[in-house]
Tab-separated table of C-alpha atoms in Angstrom:
chain	number	residue	atom	x	y	z
B	1	MET	CA	-21.277	-125.166	63.565
B	2	ASN	CA	-18.697	-123.827	61.124
B	3	LYS	CA	-19.665	-120.901	58.913
B	4	GLN	CA	-18.187	-119.952	55.572
B	5	PHE	CA	-17.174	-116.747	53.835
B	6	HIS	CA	-17.231	-116.489	50.059
B	7	ILE	CA	-15.066	-113.646	48.795
B	8	LYS	CA	-13.617	-112.677	45.456
B	9	VAL	CA	-10.084	-111.300	45.128
B	10	ASP	CA	-8.141	-110.062	42.140
B	11	GLU	CA	-5.536	-112.238	40.464
B	12	GLU	CA	-2.532	-110.467	42.003
B	13	LEU	CA	-3.788	-110.793	45.599
B	14	HIS	CA	-4.677	-114.441	45.016
B	15	LYS	CA	-1.164	-115.049	43.740
B	16	GLN	CA	0.405	-113.370	46.782
B	17	VAL	CA	-1.744	-115.355	49.216
B	18	ARG	CA	-0.890	-118.593	47.416
B	19	VAL	CA	2.858	-117.855	47.538
B	20	HIS	CA	2.834	-116.861	51.206
B	21	ALA	CA	0.719	-119.878	52.172
B	22	ALA	CA	3.126	-122.195	50.365
B	23	SER	CA	6.126	-120.602	52.060
B	24	GLU	CA	4.520	-121.325	55.446
B	25	GLY	CA	3.594	-124.879	54.433
B	26	MET	CA	-0.109	-124.108	54.826
B	27	SER	CA	-3.202	-124.412	52.686
B	28	ILE	CA	-4.665	-121.168	51.341
B	29	GLN	CA	-7.718	-121.658	53.569
B	30	ASP	CA	-5.641	-122.109	56.730
B	31	TYR	CA	-3.426	-119.154	55.817
B	32	VAL	CA	-6.411	-116.844	55.306
B	33	LEU	CA	-7.971	-118.046	58.578
B	34	LEU	CA	-4.676	-117.378	60.361
B	35	ALA	CA	-4.484	-113.872	58.882
B	36	LEU	CA	-8.052	-113.089	59.945
B	37	ASN	CA	-7.521	-114.358	63.486
B	38	SER	CA	-4.270	-112.404	63.822
B	39	LYS	CA	-5.897	-109.184	62.583
B	40	ILE	CA	-8.860	-109.541	64.948
B	41	ARG	CA	-6.599	-110.243	67.915
B	42	GLU	CA	-4.322	-107.337	66.981
B	43	SER	CA	-7.325	-105.017	66.916
B	44	LYS	CA	-8.645	-106.271	70.254
B	45	THR	CA	-5.231	-106.088	71.865
B	46	SER	CA	-4.494	-102.558	70.701
B	47	LYS	CA	-7.836	-101.300	72.018
B	48	ALA	CA	-7.646	-103.181	75.314
B	49	THR	CA	-4.070	-102.341	76.186
B	50	VAL	CA	-3.783	-98.641	75.383
B	51	GLY	CA	-2.446	-97.021	78.541
B	52	LYS	CA	-2.620	-100.262	80.522
B	53	ASN	CA	0.645	-101.993	79.682
B	54	LYS	CA	3.717	-101.088	81.673
B	55	PHE	CA	6.122	-101.948	78.852
B	56	THR	CA	6.530	-103.606	75.467
B	57	PHE	CA	8.789	-106.566	74.728
B	58	ILE	CA	9.867	-108.905	71.947
B	59	ASP	CA	10.082	-112.673	72.314
B	60	LEU	CA	13.016	-114.238	70.417
B	61	PHE	CA	13.672	-117.999	70.154
B	62	ALA	CA	10.210	-118.070	71.619
B	63	GLY	CA	9.513	-121.806	71.671
B	64	ILE	CA	5.946	-122.190	72.943
B	65	GLY	CA	5.877	-118.900	74.842
B	66	GLY	CA	7.105	-119.650	78.359
B	67	MET	CA	8.986	-116.366	78.524
B	68	ARG	CA	6.018	-114.508	77.084
B	69	LEU	CA	3.723	-115.921	79.779
B	70	GLY	CA	5.967	-114.483	82.474
B	71	PHE	CA	6.396	-111.063	80.881
B	72	GLU	CA	2.702	-110.675	80.103
B	73	LYS	CA	1.819	-111.480	83.717
B	74	ALA	CA	4.308	-108.794	84.745
B	75	GLY	CA	2.325	-106.246	82.708
B	76	GLY	CA	4.012	-106.341	79.322
B	77	ARG	CA	2.718	-106.453	75.767
B	78	CYS	CA	4.500	-108.541	73.154
B	79	VAL	CA	5.037	-106.651	69.894
B	80	PHE	CA	7.137	-109.198	67.983
B	81	THR	CA	8.002	-112.867	68.255
B	82	SER	CA	10.253	-115.265	66.375
B	83	GLU	CA	10.409	-119.081	66.396
B	84	TRP	CA	11.448	-121.313	63.503
B	85	ASP	CA	10.049	-124.712	64.582
B	86	LYS	CA	6.693	-125.307	62.877
B	87	TYR	CA	5.288	-127.428	65.722
B	88	ALA	CA	6.221	-124.825	68.320
B	89	GLN	CA	4.671	-122.175	66.071
B	90	LYS	CA	1.424	-124.150	66.077
B	91	THR	CA	1.339	-124.328	69.883
B	92	TYR	CA	2.301	-120.665	70.183
B	93	PHE	CA	-0.432	-119.531	67.803
B	94	SER	CA	-3.060	-121.692	69.517
B	95	ASN	CA	-2.306	-120.051	72.870
B	96	PHE	CA	-1.463	-116.457	71.975
B	97	GLY	CA	-3.185	-115.875	68.650
B	98	ASP	CA	0.106	-114.708	67.119
B	99	MET	CA	1.989	-116.700	64.497
B	100	PRO	CA	5.713	-116.243	65.222
B	101	GLU	CA	7.962	-114.979	62.481
B	102	GLY	CA	10.342	-117.673	61.261
B	103	ASP	CA	14.127	-117.954	61.264
B	104	ILE	CA	15.514	-114.895	63.068
B	105	THR	CA	18.744	-115.088	61.048
B	106	LYS	CA	16.722	-114.125	57.978
B	107	ILE	CA	14.906	-111.186	59.562
B	108	HIS	CA	16.568	-107.788	59.210
B	109	GLU	CA	16.904	-105.945	62.495
B	110	LYS	CA	15.325	-102.803	61.023
B	111	GLU	CA	12.075	-104.742	60.461
B	112	ILE	CA	11.645	-105.406	64.184
B	113	PRO	CA	9.419	-102.881	65.997
B	114	PRO	CA	10.684	-100.666	68.831
B	115	HIS	CA	10.393	-102.256	72.280
B	116	ASP	CA	11.339	-101.656	75.900
B	117	ILE	CA	12.660	-105.121	76.737
B	118	LEU	CA	14.237	-107.810	74.581
B	119	VAL	CA	13.654	-111.374	75.775
B	120	ALA	CA	15.574	-114.331	74.351
B	121	GLY	CA	16.270	-117.903	75.386
B	122	PHE	CA	18.913	-118.290	72.705
B	123	PRO	CA	20.529	-121.675	71.938
B	124	CYS	CA	24.163	-122.105	72.918
B	125	GLN	CA	26.317	-122.868	69.891
B	126	PRO	CA	30.084	-123.091	69.405
B	127	PHE	CA	31.357	-119.579	68.751
B	128	SER	CA	33.263	-118.900	65.589
B	129	ILE	CA	36.553	-117.027	65.622
B	130	ALA	CA	36.953	-113.417	64.549
B	131	GLY	CA	36.824	-112.738	60.849
B	132	VAL	CA	33.939	-115.021	59.850
B	133	SER	CA	31.658	-113.072	57.536
B	134	LYS	CA	27.874	-112.934	57.926
B	135	LYS	CA	25.156	-111.108	56.038
B	136	ASN	CA	23.743	-108.099	57.898
B	137	SER	CA	26.825	-107.865	60.091
B	138	LEU	CA	27.152	-105.200	62.742
B	139	GLY	CA	29.679	-103.330	60.649
B	140	ARG	CA	32.550	-104.108	63.016
B	141	THR	CA	35.991	-105.018	61.708
B	142	HIS	CA	37.364	-106.335	64.991
B	143	GLY	CA	36.422	-107.041	68.578
B	144	PHE	CA	33.996	-109.368	70.330
B	145	LEU	CA	31.047	-108.544	68.088
B	146	ASP	CA	32.928	-110.143	65.216
B	147	GLU	CA	33.559	-113.245	67.295
B	148	THR	CA	29.831	-113.877	67.660
B	149	GLN	CA	29.181	-114.026	63.927
B	150	GLY	CA	27.960	-117.410	62.803
B	151	THR	CA	26.107	-118.013	66.080
B	152	LEU	CA	22.534	-117.288	67.098
B	153	PHE	CA	23.770	-114.975	69.842
B	154	PHE	CA	25.003	-112.738	67.029
B	155	ASP	CA	21.365	-112.197	66.034
B	156	VAL	CA	20.517	-111.097	69.570
B	157	ALA	CA	23.477	-108.714	69.511
B	158	ARG	CA	22.637	-107.128	66.156
B	159	ILE	CA	19.033	-106.518	67.250
B	160	ILE	CA	20.134	-104.966	70.559
B	161	LYS	CA	22.563	-102.734	68.693
B	162	GLU	CA	19.912	-101.548	66.213
B	163	LYS	CA	16.853	-101.194	68.507
B	164	ARG	CA	18.547	-100.189	71.799
B	165	PRO	CA	15.965	-101.691	74.198
B	166	LYS	CA	15.992	-100.230	77.701
B	167	ALA	CA	16.692	-103.684	79.080
B	168	PHE	CA	16.986	-107.336	78.082
B	169	LEU	CA	16.721	-110.790	79.612
B	170	LEU	CA	18.732	-113.670	78.162
B	171	GLU	CA	18.313	-117.255	79.380
B	172	ASN	CA	20.472	-120.307	78.826
B	173	VAL	CA	21.669	-123.548	80.378
B	174	LYS	CA	23.744	-123.340	83.553
B	175	ASN	CA	26.907	-124.659	81.903
B	176	LEU	CA	27.020	-121.724	79.488
B	177	LYS	CA	29.575	-120.282	81.915
B	178	SER	CA	31.896	-123.264	81.484
B	179	HIS	CA	31.281	-123.889	77.773
B	180	ASP	CA	34.528	-123.974	75.786
B	181	LYS	CA	36.539	-123.418	78.990
B	182	GLY	CA	34.671	-120.199	79.723
B	183	ARG	CA	35.464	-118.574	76.397
B	184	THR	CA	31.851	-118.560	75.183
B	185	PHE	CA	30.539	-116.762	78.256
B	186	LYS	CA	33.409	-114.284	78.153
B	187	ILE	CA	32.576	-113.433	74.538
B	188	ILE	CA	28.902	-112.974	75.408
B	189	THR	CA	29.531	-110.650	78.360
B	190	LYS	CA	32.157	-108.649	76.488
B	191	THR	CA	29.817	-108.279	73.524
B	192	LEU	CA	27.020	-106.948	75.721
B	193	GLU	CA	29.400	-104.576	77.479
B	194	GLU	CA	30.673	-103.315	74.113
B	195	LEU	CA	27.063	-102.526	73.267
B	196	ASN	CA	27.134	-100.319	76.385
B	197	TYR	CA	24.876	-102.342	78.661
B	198	ASN	CA	25.356	-102.917	82.364
B	199	ILE	CA	24.803	-106.609	82.998
B	200	HIS	CA	23.651	-108.702	85.963
B	201	VAL	CA	24.190	-112.475	85.956
B	202	GLU	CA	22.714	-115.147	88.208
B	203	VAL	CA	22.056	-118.887	88.172
B	204	LEU	CA	18.567	-119.550	89.528
B	205	ASP	CA	16.748	-122.816	90.212
B	206	GLY	CA	13.158	-123.369	89.137
B	207	LYS	CA	12.628	-125.664	92.140
B	208	ASN	CA	11.738	-122.573	94.173
B	209	PHE	CA	8.584	-122.204	92.075
B	210	VAL	CA	7.754	-125.718	90.854
B	211	PRO	CA	8.701	-129.225	92.068
B	212	GLN	CA	11.538	-129.525	89.530
B	213	HIS	CA	15.282	-129.028	89.937
B	214	ARG	CA	16.060	-126.795	86.959
B	215	GLU	CA	19.076	-124.484	87.107
B	216	ARG	CA	19.431	-121.881	84.393
B	217	ILE	CA	21.659	-118.860	83.894
B	218	PHE	CA	19.976	-115.478	83.467
B	219	ILE	CA	21.641	-112.383	82.040
B	220	VAL	CA	19.860	-109.068	82.579
B	221	GLY	CA	21.142	-105.895	80.969
B	222	PHE	CA	20.237	-102.192	81.183
B	223	ASP	CA	21.176	-99.532	78.649
B	224	LYS	CA	24.000	-97.455	80.143
B	225	ASP	CA	23.117	-94.588	77.789
B	226	ILE	CA	19.936	-94.223	79.858
B	227	TYR	CA	20.666	-95.619	83.316
B	228	LYS	CA	24.424	-94.906	83.582
B	229	GLY	CA	24.875	-98.242	85.368
B	230	GLN	CA	22.776	-97.001	88.307
B	231	GLU	CA	19.570	-99.001	87.814
B	232	PHE	CA	17.995	-100.403	90.977
B	233	PHE	CA	17.914	-104.064	89.998
B	234	THR	CA	18.287	-107.257	91.975
B	235	PHE	CA	17.266	-110.770	91.062
B	236	PRO	CA	14.117	-111.924	92.888
B	237	ASP	CA	14.199	-113.398	96.364
B	238	MET	CA	13.503	-117.073	95.867
B	239	PRO	CA	10.427	-118.340	97.712
B	240	VAL	CA	10.348	-121.567	99.726
B	241	GLN	CA	8.903	-124.284	97.518
B	242	LYS	CA	5.811	-125.912	98.950
B	243	MET	CA	4.664	-127.943	95.941
B	244	ARG	CA	5.487	-131.628	95.617
B	245	ILE	CA	5.539	-133.873	92.571
B	246	LYS	CA	2.297	-135.502	93.640
B	247	ASP	CA	0.626	-132.078	93.548
B	248	ILE	CA	1.039	-131.858	89.761
B	249	LEU	CA	-0.065	-135.398	88.882
B	250	GLU	CA	-3.284	-136.152	87.054
B	251	LYS	CA	-5.810	-138.333	88.868
B	252	GLU	CA	-6.514	-140.611	85.918
B	253	VAL	CA	-3.737	-141.516	83.493
B	254	ASP	CA	-3.915	-143.546	80.297
B	255	PRO	CA	-2.073	-146.901	80.636
B	256	LYS	CA	-0.046	-145.994	77.520
B	257	TYR	CA	2.216	-143.879	79.733
B	258	THR	CA	3.239	-146.920	81.812
B	259	LEU	CA	6.611	-148.351	80.748
B	260	SER	CA	6.568	-151.667	78.932
B	261	ASP	CA	8.268	-154.636	80.625
B	262	LYS	CA	10.981	-154.511	77.960
B	263	LEU	CA	11.771	-150.811	78.431
B	264	TRP	CA	11.651	-151.001	82.229
B	265	ALA	CA	14.022	-154.004	82.219
B	266	TYR	CA	16.375	-152.138	79.869
B	267	LEU	CA	16.486	-149.047	82.074
B	268	GLN	CA	17.168	-151.108	85.195
B	269	ASN	CA	19.952	-153.086	83.502
B	270	TYR	CA	21.454	-149.885	82.098
B	271	ALA	CA	21.518	-148.294	85.555
B	272	GLU	CA	23.078	-151.389	87.134
B	273	LYS	CA	25.777	-151.554	84.464
B	274	HIS	CA	26.833	-147.956	85.067
B	275	LYS	CA	26.560	-148.296	88.845
B	276	ALA	CA	29.068	-151.154	88.678
B	277	LYS	CA	31.441	-148.838	86.814
B	278	GLY	CA	31.027	-146.125	89.422
B	279	ASN	CA	28.952	-143.885	87.167
B	280	GLY	CA	25.787	-142.067	88.172
B	281	PHE	CA	23.874	-142.683	84.981
B	282	GLY	CA	20.422	-144.149	85.236
B	283	TYR	CA	16.710	-143.560	85.508
B	284	GLY	CA	15.168	-141.192	88.037
B	285	LEU	CA	12.340	-142.710	90.069
B	286	VAL	CA	10.971	-139.648	91.837
B	287	ASP	CA	9.975	-139.177	95.452
B	288	LEU	CA	6.343	-138.127	95.194
B	289	ASP	CA	6.811	-135.849	98.216
B	290	GLY	CA	9.855	-134.187	96.686
B	291	THR	CA	11.088	-132.603	93.460
B	292	SER	CA	12.108	-134.108	90.141
B	293	ARG	CA	15.204	-133.975	88.026
B	294	THR	CA	15.335	-131.489	85.153
B	295	LEU	CA	12.801	-132.138	82.407
B	296	SER	CA	14.684	-132.333	79.104
B	297	ALA	CA	13.724	-132.206	75.425
B	298	ARG	CA	14.677	-135.888	75.123
B	299	TYR	CA	11.991	-136.926	77.608
B	300	TYR	CA	9.878	-138.336	74.769
B	301	LYS	CA	12.455	-141.093	74.140
B	302	ASP	CA	11.985	-143.101	77.337
B	303	GLY	CA	11.040	-140.701	80.135
B	304	SER	CA	13.921	-142.075	82.159
B	305	GLU	CA	14.924	-138.879	83.983
B	306	ILE	CA	11.505	-138.489	85.629
B	307	LEU	CA	9.590	-141.705	86.295
B	308	ILE	CA	6.491	-141.883	88.483
B	309	PRO	CA	6.282	-144.964	90.779
B	310	GLN	CA	2.990	-146.875	90.668
B	311	GLY	CA	3.476	-149.499	93.362
B	312	GLU	CA	5.517	-152.697	93.581
B	313	ASN	CA	3.525	-154.717	91.074
B	314	VAL	CA	3.180	-152.050	88.382
B	315	ASN	CA	5.926	-150.597	86.222
B	316	PRO	CA	6.568	-146.866	86.669
B	317	ARG	CA	5.174	-144.417	84.132
B	318	LYS	CA	6.182	-141.294	82.297
B	319	LEU	CA	4.666	-137.918	82.999
B	320	THR	CA	1.808	-136.960	80.721
B	321	PRO	CA	2.202	-133.830	78.568
B	322	ARG	CA	-0.195	-131.968	80.884
B	323	GLU	CA	1.927	-132.915	83.893
B	324	CYS	CA	5.002	-131.641	82.041
B	325	ALA	CA	3.179	-128.350	81.505
B	326	ARG	CA	2.429	-128.145	85.224
B	327	LEU	CA	6.040	-129.019	86.065
B	328	GLN	CA	7.073	-125.917	84.108
B	329	GLY	CA	4.460	-123.765	85.816
B	330	PHE	CA	2.204	-123.352	82.782
B	331	PRO	CA	-1.456	-122.550	83.515
B	332	GLU	CA	-4.156	-125.176	83.135
B	333	SER	CA	-5.635	-123.094	80.323
B	334	PHE	CA	-2.524	-123.619	78.185
B	335	LYS	CA	-3.523	-125.615	75.109
B	336	ILE	CA	-1.560	-128.689	74.049
B	337	VAL	CA	-2.326	-129.094	70.340
B	338	VAL	CA	0.512	-131.327	69.126
B	339	SER	CA	1.469	-134.982	69.485
B	340	ASP	CA	2.874	-136.297	72.767
B	341	THR	CA	6.332	-136.500	71.206
B	342	GLN	CA	6.292	-132.850	70.158
B	343	ALA	CA	4.720	-131.767	73.475
B	344	TYR	CA	7.516	-133.453	75.444
B	345	LYS	CA	10.122	-131.703	73.282
B	346	GLN	CA	8.369	-128.358	73.665
B	347	PHE	CA	7.981	-128.404	77.434
B	348	GLY	CA	11.465	-129.851	77.878
B	349	ASN	CA	12.883	-126.939	75.883
B	350	SER	CA	10.809	-124.321	77.705
B	351	VAL	CA	11.242	-122.391	80.936
B	352	VAL	CA	9.715	-122.258	84.402
B	353	ALA	CA	7.130	-119.590	83.686
B	354	PRO	CA	6.638	-118.348	87.302
B	355	LEU	CA	10.397	-117.808	87.651
B	356	ILE	CA	10.419	-115.746	84.456
B	357	GLU	CA	7.504	-113.709	85.820
B	358	ALA	CA	9.429	-113.008	89.031
B	359	ILE	CA	12.477	-111.791	87.073
B	360	ALA	CA	10.276	-109.745	84.733
B	361	LYS	CA	8.716	-107.966	87.711
B	362	GLN	CA	12.166	-107.083	89.045
B	363	ILE	CA	13.200	-105.659	85.678
B	364	THR	CA	9.963	-103.680	85.452
B	365	GLN	CA	10.418	-102.280	88.967
B	366	ALA	CA	13.955	-101.218	88.065
B	367	LEU	CA	12.689	-99.355	85.007
B	368	GLU	CA	9.885	-97.716	86.994
B	369	SER	CA	11.996	-96.810	90.024
B	370	PHE	CA	14.602	-95.146	87.827
B	371	SER	CA	11.886	-93.123	86.096
B	372	VAL	CA	10.554	-91.946	89.472
B	373	LYS	CA	14.073	-91.086	90.634
B	374	ASP	CA	14.742	-89.196	87.405
B	375	LYS	CA	11.519	-87.186	87.730
B	376	LYS	CA	12.329	-86.231	91.348
B	377	GLU	CA	15.787	-85.012	90.359
B	378	VAL	CA	14.321	-82.911	87.540
B	379	SER	CA	11.656	-81.371	89.815
């Protein structure tokens, strides 16, 4: 049973609440409820985590919180998050009790709280050439930092420069290395090195943690002002995958996820047409005892990259949103509060949470081992 509060506020506060609610596209009631929930959670978190968290981190381009899941399981506490998509914000708030700040390009770096680790799965955009102006620039007149202006990586760089986290983790698609004939990746690494960070780069596959082939590039950096390039960091040893696609499937599935005769015929004809031309394009009917292709944000369109066979006389079906969550290693407790279309986009844009946790633990161990080493040398 829902209860109600009846409170009186002065005219100025009412005006401020109304303006802020409108800017978030929310009703005044929903905005006030959000503010109350956030304050209560903040109070509980601060009391429960004093002295218990190993580190603090911020979650940029947060999506629905896949990176946060991994870093929290590694012992961290999130002190700031940013995500502009309103549907992702809704999912994020429903699961973490925090409403992400909006567009990171509009948030001044000085407003972001201090943190030990910066985490960002930034989008890959074409990089502008040197000389393009941008508000809140890093104050550089030349060099690689200028070349990142006009891109979302610039916002990562300006925050790193201002807040000087001990370490960071950046995640992106595997082909970031080859984007624009390698120029993009060169600019990124040079920018991070100019900021005086020692970087470690590796392409890792999520299939070692979940039954999905999902290669992503990970860039880990440590502040050379602190660690002098001598941090004890290695990427995690990848475990042998034991899960199979059939292990993540729901027992009872709504018939709406089964492909229509028209769509199934289209996908088969499309695959045959490209096969005749020598191309590899086509649907992916998965081996239930194996792993799937990479789940993408376009999965909602036709589900073609990952189709579940249902026998000879029944058309294959798409994964359900819950199965997509499992394919990314999200816990069963993770709430799906948006439409199927938005859920497919959100999980397709997210990360393999157990892989992020494994990397987070390696970063944490590097920070801790250096601290122990430093204390021994002092004593």
